CSV table of C-alpha atoms in Angstrom, one decimal:
chain,number,residue,atom,x,y,z
B,72,UNK,CA,0.0,0.0,0.0
B,73,UNK,CA,2.8,2.4,1.0
B,74,UNK,CA,4.7,1.5,-2.2
B,75,UNK,CA,1.6,2.3,-4.4
B,76,UNK,CA,1.2,5.6,-2.5
B,77,UNK,CA,4.8,6.6,-3.2
B,78,UNK,CA,4.5,5.7,-6.8
B,79,UNK,CA,1.3,7.8,-7.1
B,80,UNK,CA,3.0,10.7,-5.4
B,81,UNK,CA,6.0,10.4,-7.8
B,82,UNK,CA,3.7,10.4,-10.9
B,83,UNK,CA,1.8,13.4,-9.6
B,84,UNK,CA,5.0,15.2,-9.0
B,85,UNK,CA,6.2,14.4,-12.6
B,86,UNK,CA,2.8,15.4,-14.0
B,87,UNK,CA,2.9,18.7,-11.9
B,88,UNK,CA,6.4,19.5,-13.1
B,89,UNK,CA,5.4,18.8,-16.8
B,90,UNK,CA,2.3,20.9,-16.4
B,91,UNK,CA,4.4,23.8,-14.9
B,92,UNK,CA,6.9,23.5,-17.7
B,93,UNK,CA,4.2,23.5,-20.3
B,94,UNK,CA,2.4,26.5,-18.7
B,95,UNK,CA,5.8,28.2,-18.4
B,96,UNK,CA,6.4,27.7,-22.1
B,97,UNK,CA,2.9,28.8,-23.0
B,98,UNK,CA,3.2,31.9,-20.8
B,99,UNK,CA,6.6,32.9,-22.3
B,100,UNK,CA,6.0,36.2,-24.1
B,101,UNK,CA,6.1,35.9,-27.9
B,102,UNK,CA,8.7,38.3,-29.1
B,103,UNK,CA,7.8,40.4,-32.1
B,104,UNK,CA,9.9,40.0,-35.2
B,105,UNK,CA,12.6,42.5,-35.8
B,106,UNK,CA,11.7,45.8,-37.6
B,107,UNK,CA,11.7,45.6,-41.4
B,108,UNK,CA,14.9,46.4,-43.2
B,109,UNK,CA,14.9,49.6,-45.3
B,110,UNK,CA,17.3,50.0,-48.3
B,111,UNK,CA,17.6,52.6,-51.1
B,112,UNK,CA,18.0,51.7,-54.8
B,113,UNK,CA,17.8,53.0,-58.3
B,114,UNK,CA,16.7,51.4,-61.6
B,115,UNK,CA,15.8,52.5,-65.2
B,116,UNK,CA,12.3,51.7,-66.5
B,117,UNK,CA,11.1,52.9,-70.0
B,118,UNK,CA,14.3,55.0,-70.2
B,119,UNK,CA,13.5,56.8,-66.9
B,120,UNK,CA,15.7,56.7,-63.8
B,121,UNK,CA,13.6,55.6,-60.8
B,122,UNK,CA,14.9,56.0,-57.3
B,123,UNK,CA,13.0,53.9,-54.8
B,124,UNK,CA,12.9,52.5,-51.3
B,125,UNK,CA,12.6,48.8,-50.5
B,126,UNK,CA,11.1,47.7,-47.2
B,127,UNK,CA,11.6,44.1,-46.3
B,128,UNK,CA,10.2,42.2,-43.3
B,129,UNK,CA,7.2,41.2,-41.3
B,130,UNK,CA,3.8,42.6,-40.6
B,131,UNK,CA,2.3,41.2,-37.4
B,132,UNK,CA,-1.4,40.2,-37.6
B,133,UNK,CA,-3.2,40.6,-34.2
B,134,UNK,CA,-6.7,40.0,-33.0
B,135,UNK,CA,-8.6,42.9,-31.6
B,136,UNK,CA,-7.4,42.2,-28.1
B,137,UNK,CA,-3.8,42.7,-29.4
B,138,UNK,CA,-2.7,39.1,-29.4
B,139,UNK,CA,-0.2,38.3,-32.1
B,140,UNK,CA,-1.5,35.6,-34.5
B,141,UNK,CA,0.7,35.5,-37.6
B,142,UNK,CA,3.8,37.1,-39.1
B,143,UNK,CA,3.3,38.0,-42.8
B,144,UNK,CA,6.4,38.5,-44.8
B,145,UNK,CA,6.4,41.3,-47.4
B,146,UNK,CA,8.6,43.3,-49.7
B,147,UNK,CA,7.4,46.8,-50.5
B,148,UNK,CA,8.9,49.1,-53.2
B,149,UNK,CA,7.9,52.8,-53.1
B,150,UNK,CA,9.1,55.5,-55.5
B,151,UNK,CA,11.2,58.2,-53.9
B,152,UNK,CA,10.4,61.9,-54.3
B,153,UNK,CA,6.6,61.6,-54.5
B,154,UNK,CA,5.1,64.9,-53.3
B,155,UNK,CA,1.4,64.0,-53.6
B,156,UNK,CA,0.8,60.4,-52.4
B,157,UNK,CA,-2.9,60.7,-53.3
B,158,UNK,CA,-2.0,60.5,-57.0
B,159,UNK,CA,0.5,57.6,-56.5
B,160,UNK,CA,-1.1,54.2,-57.0
B,161,UNK,CA,-0.2,51.3,-54.8
B,162,UNK,CA,-0.6,47.7,-55.9
B,163,UNK,CA,-0.9,44.7,-53.5
B,164,UNK,CA,0.4,41.6,-55.3
B,165,UNK,CA,0.7,37.9,-54.7
B,166,UNK,CA,0.9,34.5,-56.4
B,167,UNK,CA,-1.3,31.5,-56.0
B,168,UNK,CA,-1.1,27.8,-55.3
B,169,UNK,CA,-2.6,27.9,-52.8
B,170,UNK,CA,0.9,27.5,-51.3
B,171,UNK,CA,2.9,29.9,-53.4
B,172,UNK,CA,5.0,32.8,-52.3
B,173,UNK,CA,4.9,36.0,-54.4
B,174,UNK,CA,8.3,35.3,-55.9
B,175,UNK,CA,7.1,34.5,-59.4
B,176,UNK,CA,5.4,37.9,-60.1
B,177,UNK,CA,8.0,39.6,-57.9
B,178,UNK,CA,11.1,38.4,-59.8
B,179,UNK,CA,9.6,37.4,-63.1
B,180,UNK,CA,7.5,40.4,-64.2
B,181,UNK,CA,6.6,43.2,-61.8
B,182,UNK,CA,9.4,43.9,-59.4
B,183,UNK,CA,12.5,46.0,-60.1
B,184,UNK,CA,14.7,42.9,-60.6
B,185,UNK,CA,14.1,39.9,-62.8
B,186,UNK,CA,15.6,36.5,-63.4
B,187,UNK,CA,17.8,36.2,-66.4
B,188,UNK,CA,16.5,33.5,-68.7
B,189,UNK,CA,16.6,32.8,-72.5
B,190,UNK,CA,14.2,34.8,-74.6
B,191,UNK,CA,12.0,31.8,-74.9
B,192,UNK,CA,12.1,31.3,-71.1
B,193,UNK,CA,14.5,28.4,-70.8
B,194,UNK,CA,16.7,28.2,-67.7
B,195,UNK,CA,20.3,29.1,-68.3
B,196,UNK,CA,23.1,27.1,-66.7
B,197,UNK,CA,23.4,27.5,-62.9
B,198,UNK,CA,24.4,29.5,-60.9
B,199,UNK,CA,21.4,31.6,-61.9
B,200,UNK,CA,21.4,35.4,-62.1
B,201,UNK,CA,19.1,38.3,-61.8
B,202,UNK,CA,19.2,41.7,-63.5
B,203,UNK,CA,17.5,45.1,-63.4
B,204,UNK,CA,14.0,44.7,-64.7
B,205,UNK,CA,13.4,47.4,-67.3
B,206,UNK,CA,9.8,46.1,-67.6
B,207,UNK,CA,8.9,46.6,-63.9
B,208,UNK,CA,5.6,48.3,-63.0
B,209,UNK,CA,7.3,50.5,-60.4
B,210,UNK,CA,7.3,53.5,-62.7
B,211,UNK,CA,3.5,53.4,-62.6
B,212,UNK,CA,2.7,52.2,-59.1
B,213,UNK,CA,4.2,51.4,-55.7
B,214,UNK,CA,4.4,47.6,-55.2
B,215,UNK,CA,3.8,45.5,-52.1
B,216,UNK,CA,4.5,41.7,-52.5
B,217,UNK,CA,2.7,39.6,-49.9
B,218,UNK,CA,3.6,36.0,-48.9
B,219,UNK,CA,0.5,34.5,-47.2
B,220,UNK,CA,1.0,32.4,-44.1
B,221,UNK,CA,3.1,29.2,-44.6
B,222,UNK,CA,4.6,30.6,-47.8
B,223,UNK,CA,7.9,32.5,-48.2
B,224,UNK,CA,9.0,33.4,-44.7
B,225,UNK,CA,5.5,33.9,-43.4
B,226,UNK,CA,4.5,31.8,-40.4
B,227,UNK,CA,1.9,31.6,-37.7
B,228,UNK,CA,3.1,33.0,-34.3
B,229,UNK,CA,4.5,30.4,-31.9
B,230,UNK,CA,1.7,28.6,-30.2
B,231,UNK,CA,-0.9,29.6,-32.8
B,232,UNK,CA,-2.4,26.9,-35.1
B,233,UNK,CA,-1.5,27.6,-38.8
B,234,UNK,CA,-4.9,26.1,-39.8
B,235,UNK,CA,-6.5,29.4,-38.9
B,236,UNK,CA,-4.9,30.9,-42.0
B,237,UNK,CA,-5.1,27.9,-44.4
B,238,UNK,CA,-8.4,28.0,-46.4
B,239,UNK,CA,-10.3,30.2,-48.8
B,240,UNK,CA,-12.1,32.3,-46.1
B,241,UNK,CA,-9.1,32.2,-43.7
B,242,UNK,CA,-6.7,33.4,-46.4
B,243,UNK,CA,-9.0,36.2,-47.6
B,244,UNK,CA,-9.3,37.5,-44.0
B,245,UNK,CA,-5.6,37.4,-43.2
B,246,UNK,CA,-4.4,38.9,-46.5
B,247,UNK,CA,-7.2,41.4,-46.3
B,248,UNK,CA,-6.1,42.4,-42.8
B,249,UNK,CA,-2.5,42.7,-44.0
B,250,UNK,CA,-3.7,45.1,-46.8
B,251,UNK,CA,-5.7,47.1,-44.2
B,252,UNK,CA,-2.8,47.3,-41.8
B,253,UNK,CA,-0.3,48.3,-44.5
B,254,UNK,CA,-2.7,50.9,-45.9
B,255,UNK,CA,-3.2,52.4,-42.4
B,256,UNK,CA,0.4,52.3,-41.2
B,257,UNK,CA,1.7,53.9,-44.4
B,258,UNK,CA,-0.9,56.5,-44.9
B,259,UNK,CA,-2.2,55.0,-48.2
B,260,UNK,CA,-6.0,55.3,-47.7
B,261,UNK,CA,-6.1,58.2,-50.2
B,262,UNK,CA,-4.0,56.5,-52.8
B,263,UNK,CA,-5.5,54.7,-55.8
B,264,UNK,CA,-5.4,51.0,-54.9
B,265,UNK,CA,-4.9,47.9,-57.1
B,266,UNK,CA,-4.6,44.2,-56.7
B,267,UNK,CA,-2.5,41.9,-58.9
B,268,UNK,CA,-2.7,38.2,-58.5
B,269,UNK,CA,-1.6,35.2,-60.5
B,270,UNK,CA,-3.3,31.8,-60.7
B,271,UNK,CA,-4.9,31.1,-57.2
B,272,UNK,CA,-3.9,34.7,-56.6
B,273,UNK,CA,-6.7,35.7,-59.0
B,274,UNK,CA,-9.1,33.7,-56.9
B,275,UNK,CA,-7.8,35.6,-53.8
B,276,UNK,CA,-8.1,38.9,-55.7
B,277,UNK,CA,-11.7,38.3,-56.6
B,278,UNK,CA,-12.5,37.4,-53.0
B,279,UNK,CA,-10.6,40.4,-51.7
B,280,UNK,CA,-12.5,42.7,-54.1
B,281,UNK,CA,-15.7,41.9,-52.1
B,282,UNK,CA,-14.1,41.5,-48.7
B,283,UNK,CA,-12.2,44.8,-48.6
B,284,UNK,CA,-15.3,46.6,-49.7
B,285,UNK,CA,-17.7,44.9,-47.3
B,286,UNK,CA,-15.4,44.7,-44.3
B,287,UNK,CA,-13.4,47.9,-44.4
B,288,UNK,CA,-15.2,50.0,-47.1
B,289,UNK,CA,-12.0,50.0,-49.0
B,290,UNK,CA,-12.8,50.3,-52.7
B,291,UNK,CA,-10.3,49.1,-55.3
B,292,UNK,CA,-9.5,50.9,-58.6
B,293,UNK,CA,-8.3,48.0,-60.6
B,294,UNK,CA,-7.5,44.3,-60.5
B,295,UNK,CA,-5.0,42.4,-62.7
B,296,UNK,CA,-6.1,38.7,-62.9
B,297,UNK,CA,-3.0,37.1,-64.4
B,298,UNK,CA,-3.6,33.5,-65.6
B,299,UNK,CA,-7.1,33.6,-64.1
B,300,UNK,CA,-9.2,30.9,-62.3
B,301,UNK,CA,-12.4,32.2,-60.7
B,302,UNK,CA,-14.6,29.1,-61.0
B,303,UNK,CA,-13.0,25.8,-60.1
B,304,UNK,CA,-15.6,23.8,-62.0
B,305,UNK,CA,-13.8,24.9,-65.2
B,306,UNK,CA,-10.5,23.2,-64.3
B,307,UNK,CA,-11.3,20.1,-62.2
B,308,UNK,CA,-11.6,17.0,-64.3
B,309,UNK,CA,-14.2,15.2,-62.1
B,310,UNK,CA,-16.4,12.4,-63.4
B,311,UNK,CA,-19.7,14.0,-64.2
B,312,UNK,CA,-18.2,17.5,-64.8
B,313,UNK,CA,-17.7,18.0,-68.6
B,314,UNK,CA,-16.9,21.7,-68.5
B,315,UNK,CA,-13.0,21.2,-68.4
B,316,UNK,CA,-13.2,18.7,-71.3
B,317,UNK,CA,-14.9,21.4,-73.4
B,318,UNK,CA,-12.9,24.5,-72.2
B,319,UNK,CA,-9.5,22.9,-72.5
B,320,UNK,CA,-9.8,22.0,-76.2
B,321,UNK,CA,-8.5,25.3,-77.5
B,322,UNK,CA,-5.4,25.0,-75.3
B,323,UNK,CA,-4.8,21.5,-76.5
B,324,UNK,CA,-5.1,22.8,-80.0
B,325,UNK,CA,-2.6,25.6,-79.3
B,326,UNK,CA,-0.1,23.0,-78.0
B,327,UNK,CA,-0.6,20.6,-80.9
B,328,UNK,CA,-0.1,23.6,-83.2
B,329,UNK,CA,3.1,24.6,-81.4
B,330,UNK,CA,4.6,21.1,-81.5
B,331,UNK,CA,3.4,20.5,-85.1
B,332,UNK,CA,1.1,17.6,-84.1
B,333,UNK,CA,-2.0,19.2,-85.4
B,334,UNK,CA,-3.7,18.1,-88.7
B,335,UNK,CA,-2.3,19.8,-91.8
B,336,UNK,CA,-5.3,21.9,-92.5
B,337,UNK,CA,-4.8,23.6,-89.2
B,338,UNK,CA,-1.1,24.2,-89.3
B,339,UNK,CA,-1.4,27.7,-90.7
B,340,UNK,CA,-2.5,30.8,-88.8
B,341,UNK,CA,-2.8,30.1,-85.0
B,342,UNK,CA,-5.6,32.6,-84.4
B,343,UNK,CA,-7.7,31.1,-87.2
B,344,UNK,CA,-7.1,27.7,-85.9
B,345,UNK,CA,-8.0,28.7,-82.3
B,346,UNK,CA,-11.3,30.2,-83.5
B,347,UNK,CA,-12.1,26.8,-85.2
B,348,UNK,CA,-11.3,25.0,-82.0
B,349,UNK,CA,-13.4,27.3,-79.9
B,350,UNK,CA,-16.4,27.0,-82.2
B,351,UNK,CA,-16.1,23.2,-82.2
B,352,UNK,CA,-15.8,23.0,-78.4
B,353,UNK,CA,-18.8,25.1,-77.8
B,354,UNK,CA,-21.0,23.5,-80.4
B,355,UNK,CA,-20.6,20.0,-81.8
B,356,UNK,CA,-18.3,18.8,-79.0
B,357,UNK,CA,-20.4,20.3,-76.1
B,358,UNK,CA,-23.5,18.8,-77.6
B,359,UNK,CA,-22.0,15.4,-78.0
B,360,UNK,CA,-20.9,15.3,-74.4
B,361,UNK,CA,-24.3,16.5,-73.3
B,362,UNK,CA,-25.8,13.4,-75.0
B,363,UNK,CA,-23.6,11.1,-73.0
B,364,UNK,CA,-24.2,7.4,-73.7
B,365,UNK,CA,-27.1,8.3,-76.0
B,366,UNK,CA,-24.8,9.8,-78.6
B,367,UNK,CA,-25.3,7.9,-81.9
B,368,UNK,CA,-22.3,6.0,-83.2
B,369,UNK,CA,-22.0,8.0,-86.4
B,370,UNK,CA,-22.0,11.3,-84.5
B,371,UNK,CA,-19.5,9.9,-82.1
B,372,UNK,CA,-17.1,8.9,-84.9
B,373,UNK,CA,-17.3,12.5,-86.4
B,374,UNK,CA,-16.4,14.0,-83.0
B,375,UNK,CA,-13.5,11.6,-82.6
B,376,UNK,CA,-12.1,12.5,-86.0
B,377,UNK,CA,-12.5,16.3,-85.5
B,378,UNK,CA,-11.1,16.2,-81.9
B,379,UNK,CA,-8.1,14.1,-83.1
B,380,UNK,CA,-7.3,16.6,-85.9
B,381,UNK,CA,-7.5,19.6,-83.5
B,382,UNK,CA,-5.5,18.1,-80.6
B,383,UNK,CA,-3.0,15.8,-82.2
B,384,UNK,CA,-4.3,12.9,-80.1
B,385,UNK,CA,-5.0,9.6,-81.9
B,386,UNK,CA,-8.5,8.4,-82.8
B,387,UNK,CA,-7.9,5.2,-80.8
B,388,UNK,CA,-6.9,7.1,-77.6
B,389,UNK,CA,-10.0,9.4,-77.9
B,390,UNK,CA,-12.3,6.5,-78.4
B,391,UNK,CA,-10.9,4.6,-75.4
B,392,UNK,CA,-11.1,7.8,-73.3
B,393,UNK,CA,-14.8,8.1,-74.1
B,394,UNK,CA,-14.2,11.4,-76.0
B,395,UNK,CA,-12.7,13.1,-72.9
B,396,UNK,CA,-9.0,14.0,-72.8
B,397,UNK,CA,-7.9,14.6,-69.2
B,398,UNK,CA,-5.1,17.1,-68.8
B,399,UNK,CA,-2.5,14.9,-67.3
B,400,UNK,CA,-3.1,12.3,-69.9
B,401,UNK,CA,-2.7,14.9,-72.7
B,402,UNK,CA,0.7,16.1,-71.4
B,403,UNK,CA,2.0,12.5,-71.7
B,404,UNK,CA,0.2,11.5,-74.9
B,405,UNK,CA,0.8,14.5,-77.2
B,406,UNK,CA,4.6,13.8,-77.7
B,407,UNK,CA,4.7,10.1,-76.7
B,408,UNK,CA,5.9,9.1,-80.2
B,409,UNK,CA,9.0,11.3,-79.6
B,410,UNK,CA,9.6,10.0,-76.1
B,411,UNK,CA,8.8,13.4,-74.6
B,412,UNK,CA,6.2,14.9,-72.3
B,413,UNK,CA,4.7,18.4,-72.5
B,414,UNK,CA,4.5,21.0,-69.8
B,415,UNK,CA,1.4,21.8,-67.8
B,416,UNK,CA,2.3,25.3,-66.8
B,417,UNK,CA,3.7,26.0,-70.2
B,418,UNK,CA,3.0,23.6,-73.0
B,419,UNK,CA,6.0,24.8,-75.0
B,420,UNK,CA,8.5,23.0,-72.8
B,421,UNK,CA,9.2,19.2,-72.9
B,422,UNK,CA,10.6,16.6,-70.6
B,423,UNK,CA,11.8,13.0,-70.6
B,424,UNK,CA,10.4,10.3,-68.3
B,425,UNK,CA,12.0,7.0,-67.4
B,426,UNK,CA,10.0,5.3,-70.2
B,427,UNK,CA,7.2,6.2,-72.6
B,428,UNK,CA,4.4,3.9,-71.5
B,429,UNK,CA,3.1,5.7,-68.5
B,430,UNK,CA,-0.3,7.3,-68.3
B,431,UNK,CA,1.0,10.6,-66.8
B,432,UNK,CA,4.3,12.4,-66.8
B,433,UNK,CA,6.8,12.1,-63.9
B,434,UNK,CA,7.3,15.8,-63.5
B,435,UNK,CA,6.2,19.1,-65.1
B,436,UNK,CA,9.0,20.1,-67.4
B,437,UNK,CA,7.8,23.7,-67.4
B,438,UNK,CA,8.1,23.8,-63.6
B,439,UNK,CA,10.8,21.4,-62.3
B,440,UNK,CA,13.1,21.7,-65.3
B,441,UNK,CA,12.6,25.4,-66.1
B,442,UNK,CA,11.7,27.9,-63.4
B,443,UNK,CA,12.1,26.2,-60.0
B,444,UNK,CA,15.9,26.4,-59.8
B,445,UNK,CA,16.4,29.9,-61.1
B,446,UNK,CA,13.7,31.4,-58.9
B,447,UNK,CA,14.8,29.7,-55.8
B,448,UNK,CA,18.5,30.6,-56.2
B,449,UNK,CA,17.9,34.2,-57.1
B,450,UNK,CA,15.3,35.1,-54.5
B,451,UNK,CA,17.4,33.7,-51.7
B,452,UNK,CA,20.5,35.5,-53.0
B,453,UNK,CA,18.6,38.8,-53.7
B,454,UNK,CA,17.0,39.0,-50.3
B,455,UNK,CA,20.4,38.9,-48.5
B,456,UNK,CA,22.6,40.7,-51.1
B,457,UNK,CA,20.5,43.5,-52.3
B,458,UNK,CA,17.8,43.9,-49.7
B,459,UNK,CA,20.1,43.2,-46.8
B,460,UNK,CA,17.5,41.0,-45.2
B,461,UNK,CA,18.6,37.9,-43.2
B,462,UNK,CA,16.4,35.0,-42.2
B,463,UNK,CA,17.4,31.5,-41.5
B,464,UNK,CA,14.0,30.0,-42.2
B,465,UNK,CA,13.6,28.2,-45.5
B,466,UNK,CA,11.9,30.5,-48.1
B,467,UNK,CA,8.9,28.4,-49.2
B,468,UNK,CA,8.3,29.2,-52.9
B,469,UNK,CA,5.7,26.6,-53.6
B,470,UNK,CA,4.9,24.3,-50.8
B,471,UNK,CA,2.4,21.7,-49.6
B,472,UNK,CA,2.5,23.1,-46.0
B,473,UNK,CA,-0.7,24.9,-46.6
B,474,UNK,CA,-2.6,21.6,-47.2
B,475,UNK,CA,-5.2,20.5,-46.5
B,476,UNK,CA,-6.7,23.8,-47.8
B,477,UNK,CA,-10.1,24.5,-46.2
B,478,UNK,CA,-13.0,24.8,-48.7
B,479,UNK,CA,-15.7,24.5,-46.1
B,480,UNK,CA,-17.3,27.6,-47.4
B,481,UNK,CA,-18.3,25.7,-50.6
B,482,UNK,CA,-18.5,22.2,-49.2
B,483,UNK,CA,-20.0,19.8,-51.8
B,484,UNK,CA,-19.7,22.6,-54.4
B,485,UNK,CA,-17.0,24.1,-56.6
B,486,UNK,CA,-15.4,27.3,-55.4
B,487,UNK,CA,-16.7,30.1,-57.6
B,488,UNK,CA,-15.6,33.7,-56.8
B,489,UNK,CA,-16.9,35.2,-60.0
B,490,UNK,CA,-20.1,36.2,-58.2
B,491,UNK,CA,-18.1,38.0,-55.5
B,492,UNK,CA,-16.3,40.0,-58.3
B,493,UNK,CA,-19.6,40.8,-60.0
B,494,UNK,CA,-21.0,42.2,-56.8
B,495,UNK,CA,-17.9,44.3,-56.2
B,496,UNK,CA,-18.2,45.7,-59.7
B,497,UNK,CA,-21.8,46.4,-59.2
B,498,UNK,CA,-21.1,48.3,-56.0
B,499,UNK,CA,-18.1,50.1,-57.5
B,500,UNK,CA,-18.8,50.9,-61.1
B,501,UNK,CA,-15.3,52.3,-61.5
B,502,UNK,CA,-13.6,49.0,-60.8
B,503,UNK,CA,-11.6,47.9,-63.8
B,504,UNK,CA,-10.5,44.3,-64.4
B,505,UNK,CA,-7.6,43.2,-66.7
B,506,UNK,CA,-7.2,39.5,-67.5
B,507,UNK,CA,-3.9,38.5,-69.1
B,508,UNK,CA,-4.1,34.9,-70.4
B,509,UNK,CA,-1.8,32.6,-72.3
B,510,UNK,CA,-2.5,30.1,-75.1
B,511,UNK,CA,-0.1,27.4,-73.8
B,512,UNK,CA,-1.3,27.4,-70.2
B,513,UNK,CA,-2.9,24.2,-69.1
B,514,UNK,CA,-3.2,25.2,-65.5
B,515,UNK,CA,-5.6,28.1,-66.1
B,516,UNK,CA,-6.7,27.9,-69.8
B,517,UNK,CA,-7.7,31.1,-71.5
B,518,UNK,CA,-11.0,29.8,-72.8
B,519,UNK,CA,-12.1,28.9,-69.3
B,520,UNK,CA,-11.4,32.4,-68.2
B,521,UNK,CA,-13.5,33.7,-71.1
B,522,UNK,CA,-16.3,31.3,-70.2
B,523,UNK,CA,-16.4,32.5,-66.6
B,524,UNK,CA,-16.6,36.2,-67.5
B,525,UNK,CA,-19.3,35.5,-70.1
B,526,UNK,CA,-21.4,33.8,-67.3
B,527,UNK,CA,-21.0,36.5,-64.7
B,528,UNK,CA,-24.2,38.2,-65.8
B,529,UNK,CA,-22.4,41.5,-66.4
B,530,UNK,CA,-24.4,44.3,-68.1
B,531,UNK,CA,-22.9,45.9,-71.2
B,532,UNK,CA,-21.7,48.9,-69.2
B,533,UNK,CA,-20.0,46.6,-66.7
B,534,UNK,CA,-18.5,44.4,-69.4
B,535,UNK,CA,-16.7,47.4,-70.8
B,536,UNK,CA,-14.6,47.4,-67.5
B,537,UNK,CA,-13.2,44.0,-68.3
B,538,UNK,CA,-10.3,43.6,-70.7
B,539,UNK,CA,-8.6,40.4,-71.9
B,540,UNK,CA,-5.0,40.2,-73.3
B,541,UNK,CA,-3.5,37.1,-74.9
B,542,UNK,CA,0.0,35.8,-75.0
B,543,UNK,CA,1.8,33.1,-76.9
B,544,UNK,CA,3.4,31.6,-73.8
B,545,UNK,CA,2.3,29.8,-70.7
B,546,UNK,CA,1.1,30.2,-67.1
B,547,UNK,CA,4.0,32.5,-66.2
B,548,UNK,CA,3.8,34.3,-69.5
B,549,UNK,CA,6.5,36.7,-68.5
B,550,UNK,CA,9.3,34.2,-68.7
B,551,UNK,CA,8.9,34.6,-72.5
B,552,UNK,CA,10.7,37.9,-73.2
B,553,UNK,CA,8.3,39.0,-76.0
B,554,UNK,CA,5.4,38.4,-73.7
B,555,UNK,CA,7.1,40.2,-70.8
B,556,UNK,CA,7.5,43.3,-73.0
B,557,UNK,CA,3.8,43.0,-74.1
B,558,UNK,CA,2.7,42.5,-70.5
B,559,UNK,CA,4.5,45.7,-69.5
B,560,UNK,CA,2.9,47.7,-72.4
B,561,UNK,CA,-0.6,46.4,-71.5
B,562,UNK,CA,0.0,47.1,-67.8
B,563,UNK,CA,0.9,50.7,-68.6
B,564,UNK,CA,-2.3,51.1,-70.6
B,565,UNK,CA,-4.4,49.5,-67.9
B,566,UNK,CA,-3.1,51.9,-65.2
B,567,UNK,CA,-3.4,54.9,-67.4
B,568,UNK,CA,-6.9,54.0,-68.5
B,569,UNK,CA,-8.1,53.2,-65.0
B,570,UNK,CA,-6.7,56.4,-63.5
B,571,UNK,CA,-7.7,58.6,-66.4
């Protein structure tokens, strides 16, 4: 009995000590991150010398009681010598994923430095380099690049659950709060405000267009939706959902045209061929898929033959796939006879798998063999060398640490933020939307973006506020130098027109 009592006393003591240690750890004050680092620079854009200030570091997100919840990493570039800040636009920008840092837009297109690649967009031999970006948007607008929580250097505060940031609603709220805080702390309420997002960043931008208006009464002047996805039903190849099968056809056609796999009668003018593919997709093909198993055999054979000619995929494959070409099958099948795979982010690029018999590629050649290495090397070097910012955390460029992403707001439905954008445009008739899209982008196909806008229910006077621009490149269209130059030209026009 005495032995059992001593054992119980010992266990209680250990438990009490562990509890005190845990409570001590929990009660340890969370130190705020160091103040952002400020550096001065100069660059030349459109032949004009631009002096600017770079501010690099964290913005602490707190609840209304003042408790720190998350540290959001950002890089802000502001033009020096501006006397009237009310006339100087500010653009909040980010990439997508979800799970991507803002590095792609930052060092590929919009920021004052860009990664040196071939004119086509191929990676050069390592070690990779960055150069002054003469096509930066900094001459038109101040720029704030935001890395959402669990991307870049952004993290939840010690003791806080990262899940509170990892979901559509959670992300909109945290990025929206960052934008509010930055606007307040830097006196930018009276500045024209823009959002620029890429990929899932366009989803975020559309969500923010409504959130910022409804939550903070912050009205946005313009939104750049680069490689846009607003309705996920258009890109998810689920059984019973035929929309992607229809909307991807023109992009398949573009890739087949680029790699010379398309039928001879379509090898001429790309634009003419794309119009043919679009018409086929919306008419004969869509009707055939609507009929399902009731489609007569003679009609089915006609669809097979036309789809084969437009996509470069064999009749046999299309028959066996029940007329539906899923994206990851297409990237493996298109160049199978050459022993190559095609890129998903950018269909111009090719890769080589272990063998040629697989159903899907082993890696995306337009990501893993093209942009991942150069962007990782240069952003890590640039932060320390030019911006004088030091952080020993890994900079998470594109990570799965945000998964599982919470879509509870649309459980048992597809996420569709187009309606949020429509409402924002209805409440703010001055809001302008620019949608740059690329023909060789299989991640967010241009025809799907067109479909979504044409189903938003915009009135003619609202539709005039939406502009599309098309590029003969891929998801990150700016890695192609000719497209980068065009993107800058179109961006200048967008800002000028919006602020006119």
